[in-house]
Structures are given as C-alpha cells and as structure tokens.
Tab-separated table of N, CA and C in Angstrom:
chain	number	residue	atom	x	y	z
A	1	UNK	N	-26.225	-14.177	-46.418
A	1	UNK	CA	-24.903	-13.579	-46.395
A	1	UNK	C	-24.966	-12.170	-45.811
A	2	UNK	N	-25.969	-11.404	-46.268
A	2	UNK	CA	-26.113	-10.034	-45.794
A	2	UNK	C	-26.445	-10.000	-44.307
A	3	UNK	N	-27.240	-10.973	-43.874
A	3	UNK	CA	-27.652	-11.014	-42.477
A	3	UNK	C	-26.455	-11.327	-41.577
A	4	UNK	N	-25.538	-12.214	-42.010
A	4	UNK	CA	-24.381	-12.562	-41.198
A	4	UNK	C	-23.429	-11.361	-41.075
A	5	UNK	N	-23.337	-10.533	-42.112
A	5	UNK	CA	-22.508	-9.324	-42.031
A	5	UNK	C	-23.082	-8.360	-41.002
A	6	UNK	N	-24.404	-8.242	-40.968
A	6	UNK	CA	-25.047	-7.365	-39.994
A	6	UNK	C	-24.811	-7.876	-38.570
A	7	UNK	N	-24.860	-9.189	-38.408
A	7	UNK	CA	-24.604	-9.776	-37.090
A	7	UNK	C	-23.169	-9.525	-36.643
A	8	UNK	N	-22.230	-9.693	-37.561
A	8	UNK	CA	-20.813	-9.462	-37.237
A	8	UNK	C	-20.584	-7.994	-36.906
A	9	UNK	N	-21.141	-7.099	-37.720
A	9	UNK	CA	-20.990	-5.667	-37.452
A	9	UNK	C	-21.636	-5.291	-36.118
A	10	UNK	N	-22.785	-5.872	-35.835
A	10	UNK	CA	-23.464	-5.598	-34.563
A	10	UNK	C	-22.647	-6.091	-33.383
A	11	UNK	N	-22.049	-7.259	-33.520
A	11	UNK	CA	-21.219	-7.805	-32.446
A	11	UNK	C	-19.979	-6.950	-32.243
A	12	UNK	N	-19.351	-6.507	-33.331
A	12	UNK	CA	-18.179	-5.643	-33.221
A	12	UNK	C	-18.526	-4.297	-32.581
A	13	UNK	N	-19.666	-3.747	-32.955
A	13	UNK	CA	-20.095	-2.475	-32.372
A	13	UNK	C	-20.360	-2.637	-30.874
A	14	UNK	N	-21.002	-3.728	-30.491
A	14	UNK	CA	-21.277	-3.978	-29.076
A	14	UNK	C	-19.972	-4.147	-28.299
A	15	UNK	N	-19.001	-4.859	-28.885
A	15	UNK	CA	-17.710	-5.052	-28.229
A	15	UNK	C	-16.985	-3.720	-28.076
A	16	UNK	N	-17.043	-2.874	-29.102
A	16	UNK	CA	-16.392	-1.565	-29.028
A	16	UNK	C	-17.017	-0.707	-27.934
A	17	UNK	N	-18.343	-0.741	-27.829
A	17	UNK	CA	-19.019	0.029	-26.778
A	17	UNK	C	-18.654	-0.491	-25.389
A	18	UNK	N	-18.556	-1.797	-25.255
A	18	UNK	CA	-18.212	-2.392	-23.976
A	18	UNK	C	-16.798	-2.007	-23.563
A	19	UNK	N	-15.849	-2.145	-24.479
A	19	UNK	CA	-14.458	-1.797	-24.187
A	19	UNK	C	-14.340	-0.299	-23.914
A	20	UNK	N	-15.000	0.510	-24.686
A	20	UNK	CA	-14.962	1.951	-24.469
A	20	UNK	C	-15.566	2.344	-23.131
A	21	UNK	N	-16.623	1.672	-22.739
A	21	UNK	CA	-17.248	1.952	-21.451
A	21	UNK	C	-16.359	1.568	-20.283
A	22	UNK	N	-15.631	0.466	-20.422
A	22	UNK	CA	-14.720	0.053	-19.358
A	22	UNK	C	-13.541	1.003	-19.238
A	23	UNK	N	-13.068	1.486	-20.366
A	23	UNK	CA	-11.923	2.391	-20.348
A	23	UNK	C	-12.276	3.732	-19.720
A	24	UNK	N	-13.531	4.113	-19.773
A	24	UNK	CA	-13.909	5.410	-19.225
A	24	UNK	C	-14.496	5.295	-17.822
A	25	UNK	N	-14.428	4.122	-17.217
A	25	UNK	CA	-14.954	3.935	-15.865
A	25	UNK	C	-14.124	4.754	-14.880
A	26	UNK	N	-14.731	5.234	-13.810
A	26	UNK	CA	-13.979	6.032	-12.837
A	26	UNK	C	-12.909	5.199	-12.139
A	27	UNK	N	-11.827	5.846	-11.775
A	27	UNK	CA	-10.725	5.196	-11.072
A	27	UNK	C	-10.758	5.680	-9.630
A	28	UNK	N	-10.723	4.747	-8.708
A	28	UNK	CA	-10.770	5.084	-7.293
A	28	UNK	C	-9.402	4.861	-6.660
A	29	UNK	N	-9.038	5.751	-5.756
A	29	UNK	CA	-7.768	5.613	-5.042
A	29	UNK	C	-7.857	4.412	-4.111
A	30	UNK	N	-6.752	3.726	-3.980
A	30	UNK	CA	-6.701	2.568	-3.106
A	30	UNK	C	-5.853	2.911	-1.888
A	31	UNK	N	-6.296	2.457	-0.734
A	31	UNK	CA	-5.516	2.670	0.475
A	31	UNK	C	-4.349	1.706	0.468
A	32	UNK	N	-3.167	2.238	0.651
A	32	UNK	CA	-1.982	1.405	0.693
A	32	UNK	C	-1.465	1.267	2.113
A	33	UNK	N	-0.464	0.416	2.296
A	33	UNK	CA	0.044	0.187	3.636
A	33	UNK	C	0.667	1.423	4.272
A	34	UNK	N	1.117	2.381	3.461
A	34	UNK	CA	1.760	3.556	4.034
A	34	UNK	C	0.762	4.648	4.409
A	35	UNK	N	-0.543	4.395	4.240
A	35	UNK	CA	-1.540	5.399	4.582
A	35	UNK	C	-1.806	5.473	6.083
A	36	UNK	N	-1.257	4.531	6.850
A	36	UNK	CA	-1.458	4.537	8.288
A	36	UNK	C	-0.387	5.384	8.946
A	37	UNK	N	-0.652	5.782	10.192
A	37	UNK	CA	0.332	6.581	10.914
A	37	UNK	C	0.337	6.174	12.382
A	38	UNK	N	1.379	6.574	13.077
A	38	UNK	CA	1.545	6.318	14.502
A	38	UNK	C	2.561	7.319	15.025
A	39	UNK	N	2.671	7.418	16.321
A	39	UNK	CA	3.708	8.252	16.939
A	39	UNK	C	4.697	7.307	17.612
A	40	UNK	N	5.782	6.970	16.905
A	40	UNK	CA	6.715	5.977	17.450
A	40	UNK	C	7.655	6.562	18.500
A	41	UNK	N	8.165	5.683	19.349
A	41	UNK	CA	9.240	6.026	20.276
A	41	UNK	C	10.528	5.864	19.471
A	42	UNK	N	11.018	6.943	18.901
A	42	UNK	CA	12.148	6.880	17.976
A	42	UNK	C	13.408	6.310	18.628
A	43	UNK	N	13.555	6.496	19.934
A	43	UNK	CA	14.748	5.973	20.600
A	43	UNK	C	14.729	4.446	20.680
A	44	UNK	N	13.602	3.815	20.391
A	44	UNK	CA	13.496	2.354	20.417
A	44	UNK	C	13.890	1.730	19.080
A	45	UNK	N	14.210	2.561	18.075
A	45	UNK	CA	14.571	2.062	16.753
A	45	UNK	C	15.890	2.668	16.306
A	46	UNK	N	16.622	1.902	15.532
A	46	UNK	CA	17.869	2.390	14.946
A	46	UNK	C	17.827	2.129	13.454
A	47	UNK	N	18.219	3.137	12.688
A	47	UNK	CA	18.198	3.026	11.229
A	47	UNK	C	19.441	2.299	10.752
A	48	UNK	N	19.283	1.458	9.730
A	48	UNK	CA	20.438	0.789	9.130
A	48	UNK	C	20.304	0.799	7.621
A	49	UNK	N	21.423	0.710	6.951
A	49	UNK	CA	21.427	0.608	5.491
A	49	UNK	C	20.688	1.744	4.819
A	50	UNK	N	20.050	1.410	3.720
A	50	UNK	CA	19.347	2.409	2.916
A	50	UNK	C	17.853	2.324	3.153
A	51	UNK	N	17.417	2.532	4.392
A	51	UNK	CA	15.985	2.575	4.653
A	51	UNK	C	15.458	1.533	5.603
A	52	UNK	N	16.326	0.690	6.158
A	52	UNK	CA	15.874	-0.330	7.096
A	52	UNK	C	15.913	0.176	8.531
A	53	UNK	N	15.159	-0.481	9.393
A	53	UNK	CA	15.096	-0.123	10.805
A	53	UNK	C	15.157	-1.382	11.650
A	54	UNK	N	15.814	-1.272	12.832
A	54	UNK	CA	15.888	-2.359	13.800
A	54	UNK	C	15.417	-1.841	15.142
A	55	UNK	N	14.604	-2.635	15.830
A	55	UNK	CA	14.197	-2.270	17.186
A	55	UNK	C	15.378	-2.527	18.117
A	56	UNK	N	15.691	-1.557	18.971
A	56	UNK	CA	16.789	-1.700	19.931
A	56	UNK	C	16.261	-1.768	21.366
A	57	UNK	N	14.968	-1.588	21.538
A	57	UNK	CA	14.320	-1.681	22.848
A	57	UNK	C	12.884	-2.156	22.618
A	58	UNK	N	12.288	-2.818	23.605
A	58	UNK	CA	10.892	-3.217	23.449
A	58	UNK	C	10.006	-1.980	23.299
A	59	UNK	N	9.101	-2.043	22.352
A	59	UNK	CA	8.211	-0.902	22.124
A	59	UNK	C	6.939	-1.366	21.427
A	60	UNK	N	5.918	-0.551	21.525
A	60	UNK	CA	4.642	-0.817	20.856
A	60	UNK	C	4.243	0.414	20.065
A	61	UNK	N	3.843	0.195	18.820
A	61	UNK	CA	3.311	1.275	17.989
A	61	UNK	C	1.792	1.193	18.018
A	62	UNK	N	1.135	2.271	18.365
A	62	UNK	CA	-0.319	2.362	18.320
A	62	UNK	C	-0.696	2.995	16.987
A	63	UNK	N	-1.086	2.165	16.044
A	63	UNK	CA	-1.406	2.613	14.691
A	63	UNK	C	-2.766	3.302	14.709
A	64	UNK	N	-2.928	4.330	13.867
A	64	UNK	CA	-4.163	5.126	13.883
A	64	UNK	C	-5.401	4.356	13.407
A	65	UNK	N	-5.235	3.115	12.956
A	65	UNK	CA	-6.401	2.310	12.588
A	65	UNK	C	-6.849	1.425	13.757
A	66	UNK	N	-6.249	1.625	14.939
A	66	UNK	CA	-6.616	0.865	16.130
A	66	UNK	C	-5.727	-0.341	16.393
A	67	UNK	N	-4.853	-0.662	15.481
A	67	UNK	CA	-3.966	-1.813	15.632
A	67	UNK	C	-2.772	-1.450	16.519
A	68	UNK	N	-2.253	-2.432	17.252
A	68	UNK	CA	-1.037	-2.260	18.025
A	68	UNK	C	0.002	-3.238	17.495
A	69	UNK	N	1.189	-2.731	17.235
A	69	UNK	CA	2.290	-3.563	16.762
A	69	UNK	C	3.401	-3.504	17.795
A	70	UNK	N	3.811	-4.659	18.306
A	70	UNK	CA	4.868	-4.722	19.314
A	70	UNK	C	6.164	-5.199	18.673
A	71	UNK	N	7.260	-4.628	19.124
A	71	UNK	CA	8.586	-4.960	18.606
A	71	UNK	C	9.514	-5.268	19.769
A	72	UNK	N	10.355	-6.261	19.563
A	72	UNK	CA	11.368	-6.647	20.533
A	72	UNK	C	12.731	-6.317	19.952
A	73	UNK	N	13.736	-6.101	20.808
A	73	UNK	CA	15.081	-5.796	20.299
A	73	UNK	C	15.558	-6.854	19.300
A	74	UNK	N	16.110	-6.364	18.211
A	74	UNK	CA	16.634	-7.246	17.176
A	74	UNK	C	15.702	-7.438	15.994
A	75	UNK	N	14.419	-7.103	16.157
A	75	UNK	CA	13.500	-7.221	15.018
A	75	UNK	C	13.838	-6.143	13.993
A	76	UNK	N	14.030	-6.569	12.746
A	76	UNK	CA	14.420	-5.648	11.679
A	76	UNK	C	13.386	-5.628	10.571
A	77	UNK	N	13.316	-4.482	9.915
A	77	UNK	CA	12.429	-4.293	8.765
A	77	UNK	C	13.213	-3.567	7.691
A	78	UNK	N	13.238	-4.136	6.508
A	78	UNK	CA	13.909	-3.493	5.393
A	78	UNK	C	13.015	-2.446	4.757
A	79	UNK	N	13.585	-1.623	3.880
A	79	UNK	CA	12.770	-0.628	3.190
A	79	UNK	C	11.684	-1.316	2.374
A	80	UNK	N	10.486	-0.796	2.440
A	80	UNK	CA	9.368	-1.369	1.700
A	80	UNK	C	8.658	-2.494	2.431
A	81	UNK	N	9.152	-2.867	3.612
A	81	UNK	CA	8.525	-3.952	4.374
A	81	UNK	C	7.224	-3.478	5.010
A	82	UNK	N	6.329	-4.432	5.238
A	82	UNK	CA	5.094	-4.144	5.967
A	82	UNK	C	4.976	-5.136	7.126
A	83	UNK	N	4.355	-4.671	8.186
A	83	UNK	CA	4.067	-5.511	9.346
A	83	UNK	C	2.565	-5.420	9.565
A	84	UNK	N	1.877	-6.519	9.383
A	84	UNK	CA	0.428	-6.517	9.518
A	84	UNK	C	-0.252	-5.572	8.539
A	85	UNK	N	0.356	-5.383	7.369
A	85	UNK	CA	-0.209	-4.492	6.365
A	85	UNK	C	0.131	-3.029	6.569
A	86	UNK	N	0.991	-2.734	7.535
A	86	UNK	CA	1.382	-1.354	7.836
A	86	UNK	C	2.844	-1.174	7.432
A	87	UNK	N	3.127	-0.145	6.661
A	87	UNK	CA	4.497	0.150	6.227
A	87	UNK	C	5.227	0.866	7.369
A	88	UNK	N	5.697	0.079	8.325
A	88	UNK	CA	6.338	0.646	9.515
A	88	UNK	C	7.586	1.460	9.154
A	89	UNK	N	8.456	1.012	8.223
A	89	UNK	CA	9.607	1.849	7.874
A	89	UNK	C	9.212	3.239	7.367
A	90	UNK	N	8.085	3.346	6.673
A	90	UNK	CA	7.616	4.653	6.192
A	90	UNK	C	7.234	5.535	7.383
A	91	UNK	N	6.553	4.962	8.359
A	91	UNK	CA	6.168	5.717	9.557
A	91	UNK	C	7.413	6.167	10.308
A	92	UNK	N	8.406	5.266	10.442
A	92	UNK	CA	9.642	5.633	11.139
A	92	UNK	C	10.414	6.696	10.368
A	93	UNK	N	10.446	6.583	9.038
A	93	UNK	CA	11.079	7.636	8.226
A	93	UNK	C	10.404	8.984	8.463
A	94	UNK	N	9.092	8.973	8.502
A	94	UNK	CA	8.308	10.202	8.646
A	94	UNK	C	8.563	10.881	9.990
A	95	UNK	N	8.643	10.082	11.057
A	95	UNK	CA	8.720	10.658	12.397
A	95	UNK	C	10.123	10.674	13.003
A	96	UNK	N	10.976	9.758	12.589
A	96	UNK	CA	12.284	9.608	13.229
A	96	UNK	C	13.421	10.034	12.318
A	97	UNK	N	13.123	10.416	11.122
A	97	UNK	CA	14.168	10.908	10.216
A	97	UNK	C	14.503	9.927	9.125
A	98	UNK	N	14.534	10.422	7.931
A	98	UNK	CA	14.893	9.615	6.759
A	98	UNK	C	16.281	10.044	6.332
A	99	UNK	N	17.296	9.483	6.970
A	99	UNK	CA	18.683	9.889	6.724
A	99	UNK	C	19.273	9.146	5.559
C-alpha cells in the first residue's frame, strides 16, 4: 500500500514537472502573411468597401521574398485575404493608402 502511494506521488510529481517545463518553454515569433512587402503600382488597383482591393489594370507585384504575383483587371481581394500566402491587401494599404 505504501509503495503504491509513492508511485502515485512520483507520477504526479513527474507530470507536474513536465507540464511546468512546457509552460516555461520559449515562444518564437511566427512569420505571417503580412510580413512580406512589395512596391505596388497603386494606379493598377482600386479600393472598395472596408478594406478590399480590385485590380483595374494588368500588373505584377514583385514580393520581397522573390515571388511574383500577377493580377488582371477585375481580380478582387477582400480584407484579410492572401494570395499565395501574401497578404496583398495589407501591402496595398501600406503603400496605396488605407482610406
């Protein structure tokens, strides 16, 4: 009986140490889709609604991660949208105005 109590206490202590160790683990920042940037041709986009953008002319965005994103007239992106993992509306807000 005494031995089983020691085993239970030992298991509980080990679980507490494990949980405590996980809670104190370092937290690393994660790269999100809005961490990319580009220099857009603002005249090729028109803002609509509360944060959306529509391409009004053919254009290509050269993203700073080496990716190229091409847009044709009529292509729209709502607020919070991503294209190929890139938050294009955020880039357009940053460079073309967040009205």
